[in-house]
């Protein structure tokens, strides 16, 4: 099974900051990676698919990059609505594993 | 608009069975792969199962293989998850989710979730 490791587990930042979350796969997954945002008590929301494709309706301050085993999610200028937990997921091969999550907190 | 509405959750004793349903609307259900994803209390997301658009392929997490069965009825626009031999560690909110393609792929829509509690 492919293991997905996110870092950091928790990130403290301020409105306006540029932040980056990293996701590493235990073996190559090409570009078959998605990023999701989840707020407490809500279902996750798709942000990025195929490593760098922005889902329709998602603000352009979100971007994804990477291929193979290392991927990043970048938020260019944090907004109050962005404080949430972020998950990566690989869909290269089953089981389609998620990372353990990164909680983005207000500093 | 896309809607996914789960039902069937509740409290069940260890070792018993439960079937979850997900009613889909707002898209051509028979064209897309469908997933179940769960989230234990205070925990992260765990992918559970995927079924292809026509039901010909199924994939499962190791933690549920042999105990859970995913199925679909394209004539009723409904996804199912039959869960048997339930364990305390299966306690979670179970989300029905739509894939972006006909098989494996990112999940672009999620239901609101249904809570399954396994407890004696």
CSV table of N, CA, C and O in Angstrom, one decimal, chain A residues 36-46 84-85 87, chain B residues 4 6 39 45 93-97 107 109-113:
chain,number,residue,atom,x,y,z
A,36,UNK,N,-7.7,18.3,-0.4
A,36,UNK,CA,-9.0,18.7,0.1
A,36,UNK,C,-8.9,19.6,1.3
A,36,UNK,O,-7.9,19.5,2.0
A,37,UNK,N,-9.9,20.4,1.5
A,37,UNK,CA,-10.0,21.3,2.7
A,37,UNK,C,-11.3,20.8,3.5
A,37,UNK,O,-12.3,20.5,2.9
A,38,UNK,N,-11.1,20.7,4.8
A,38,UNK,CA,-12.2,20.3,5.6
A,38,UNK,C,-12.3,21.2,6.8
A,38,UNK,O,-11.3,21.5,7.5
A,39,UNK,N,-13.5,21.7,7.1
A,39,UNK,CA,-13.8,22.5,8.2
A,39,UNK,C,-14.6,21.6,9.2
A,39,UNK,O,-15.3,20.7,8.8
A,40,UNK,N,-14.5,22.0,10.5
A,40,UNK,CA,-15.1,21.2,11.6
A,40,UNK,C,-16.6,20.9,11.3
A,40,UNK,O,-17.4,21.8,11.0
A,41,UNK,N,-17.0,19.6,11.4
A,41,UNK,CA,-18.4,19.3,11.2
A,41,UNK,C,-18.9,19.3,9.8
A,41,UNK,O,-20.1,19.1,9.6
A,42,UNK,N,-18.0,19.5,8.8
A,42,UNK,CA,-18.4,19.6,7.4
A,42,UNK,C,-17.7,18.5,6.6
A,42,UNK,O,-16.7,18.0,7.0
A,43,UNK,N,-18.3,18.2,5.5
A,43,UNK,CA,-17.6,17.3,4.5
A,43,UNK,C,-16.4,18.0,3.9
A,43,UNK,O,-16.4,19.2,3.8
A,44,UNK,N,-15.5,17.2,3.5
A,44,UNK,CA,-14.3,17.8,2.8
A,44,UNK,C,-14.8,18.5,1.4
A,44,UNK,O,-15.8,18.2,0.9
A,45,UNK,N,-13.9,19.3,1.0
A,45,UNK,CA,-14.1,20.0,-0.3
A,45,UNK,C,-12.9,19.8,-1.2
A,45,UNK,O,-11.7,20.0,-0.7
A,46,UNK,N,-13.1,19.5,-2.4
A,46,UNK,CA,-12.0,19.3,-3.4
A,46,UNK,C,-11.4,20.6,-3.8
A,46,UNK,O,-12.1,21.5,-4.2
A,84,UNK,N,-8.5,25.8,8.4
A,84,UNK,CA,-9.1,24.5,8.3
A,84,UNK,C,-8.1,23.4,8.3
A,84,UNK,O,-6.9,23.7,8.5
A,85,UNK,N,-8.5,22.2,8.1
A,85,UNK,CA,-7.6,21.1,8.0
A,85,UNK,C,-7.5,20.6,6.5
A,85,UNK,O,-8.6,20.6,5.8
A,87,UNK,N,-6.1,17.9,3.6
A,87,UNK,CA,-5.7,16.5,3.3
A,87,UNK,C,-5.2,16.3,1.9
A,87,UNK,O,-5.9,16.8,1.0
B,4,UNK,N,-25.9,14.3,-2.7
B,4,UNK,CA,-25.7,13.0,-2.2
B,4,UNK,C,-26.2,12.9,-0.8
B,4,UNK,O,-25.7,13.7,0.1
B,6,UNK,N,-26.9,10.4,2.4
B,6,UNK,CA,-26.7,9.1,3.0
B,6,UNK,C,-27.8,8.9,4.0
B,6,UNK,O,-28.4,9.8,4.6
B,39,UNK,N,-14.6,8.8,8.6
B,39,UNK,CA,-13.8,9.6,9.5
B,39,UNK,C,-14.2,9.3,10.9
B,39,UNK,O,-15.3,9.6,11.4
B,45,UNK,N,-9.3,11.5,7.5
B,45,UNK,CA,-10.1,10.8,6.5
B,45,UNK,C,-9.5,9.4,6.2
B,45,UNK,O,-8.3,9.3,6.1
B,93,UNK,N,-18.1,8.6,11.0
B,93,UNK,CA,-19.0,9.3,10.0
B,93,UNK,C,-18.6,8.7,8.6
B,93,UNK,O,-17.5,8.7,8.3
B,94,UNK,N,-19.6,8.2,7.9
B,94,UNK,CA,-19.4,7.6,6.6
B,94,UNK,C,-19.9,8.5,5.6
B,94,UNK,O,-21.1,8.9,5.6
B,95,UNK,N,-19.0,8.9,4.7
B,95,UNK,CA,-19.4,9.8,3.6
B,95,UNK,C,-19.5,9.0,2.3
B,95,UNK,O,-18.6,8.3,1.9
B,96,UNK,N,-20.6,9.3,1.6
B,96,UNK,CA,-20.8,8.9,0.2
B,96,UNK,C,-20.1,10.0,-0.7
B,96,UNK,O,-20.3,11.2,-0.4
B,97,UNK,N,-19.4,9.6,-1.7
B,97,UNK,CA,-18.7,10.6,-2.5
B,97,UNK,C,-18.6,10.3,-4.0
B,97,UNK,O,-18.4,9.1,-4.3
B,107,UNK,N,-12.3,12.9,-5.6
B,107,UNK,CA,-13.7,13.1,-5.2
B,107,UNK,C,-14.1,14.5,-5.3
B,107,UNK,O,-13.5,15.4,-4.7
B,109,UNK,N,-17.6,15.6,-5.1
B,109,UNK,CA,-18.7,15.9,-4.3
B,109,UNK,C,-18.9,14.9,-3.2
B,109,UNK,O,-18.6,13.7,-3.4
B,110,UNK,N,-19.3,15.4,-2.1
B,110,UNK,CA,-19.4,14.6,-0.9
B,110,UNK,C,-20.9,14.8,-0.3
B,110,UNK,O,-21.4,15.9,-0.4
B,111,UNK,N,-21.4,13.7,0.3
B,111,UNK,CA,-22.6,13.8,1.1
B,111,UNK,C,-22.3,14.5,2.4
B,111,UNK,O,-21.2,14.9,2.7
B,112,UNK,N,-23.4,14.6,3.2
B,112,UNK,CA,-23.2,15.2,4.5
B,112,UNK,C,-22.7,14.2,5.6
B,112,UNK,O,-22.3,14.6,6.7
B,113,UNK,N,-22.7,13.0,5.3
B,113,UNK,CA,-22.2,11.9,6.2
B,113,UNK,C,-23.3,11.3,7.0
B,113,UNK,O,-24.3,12.0,7.3
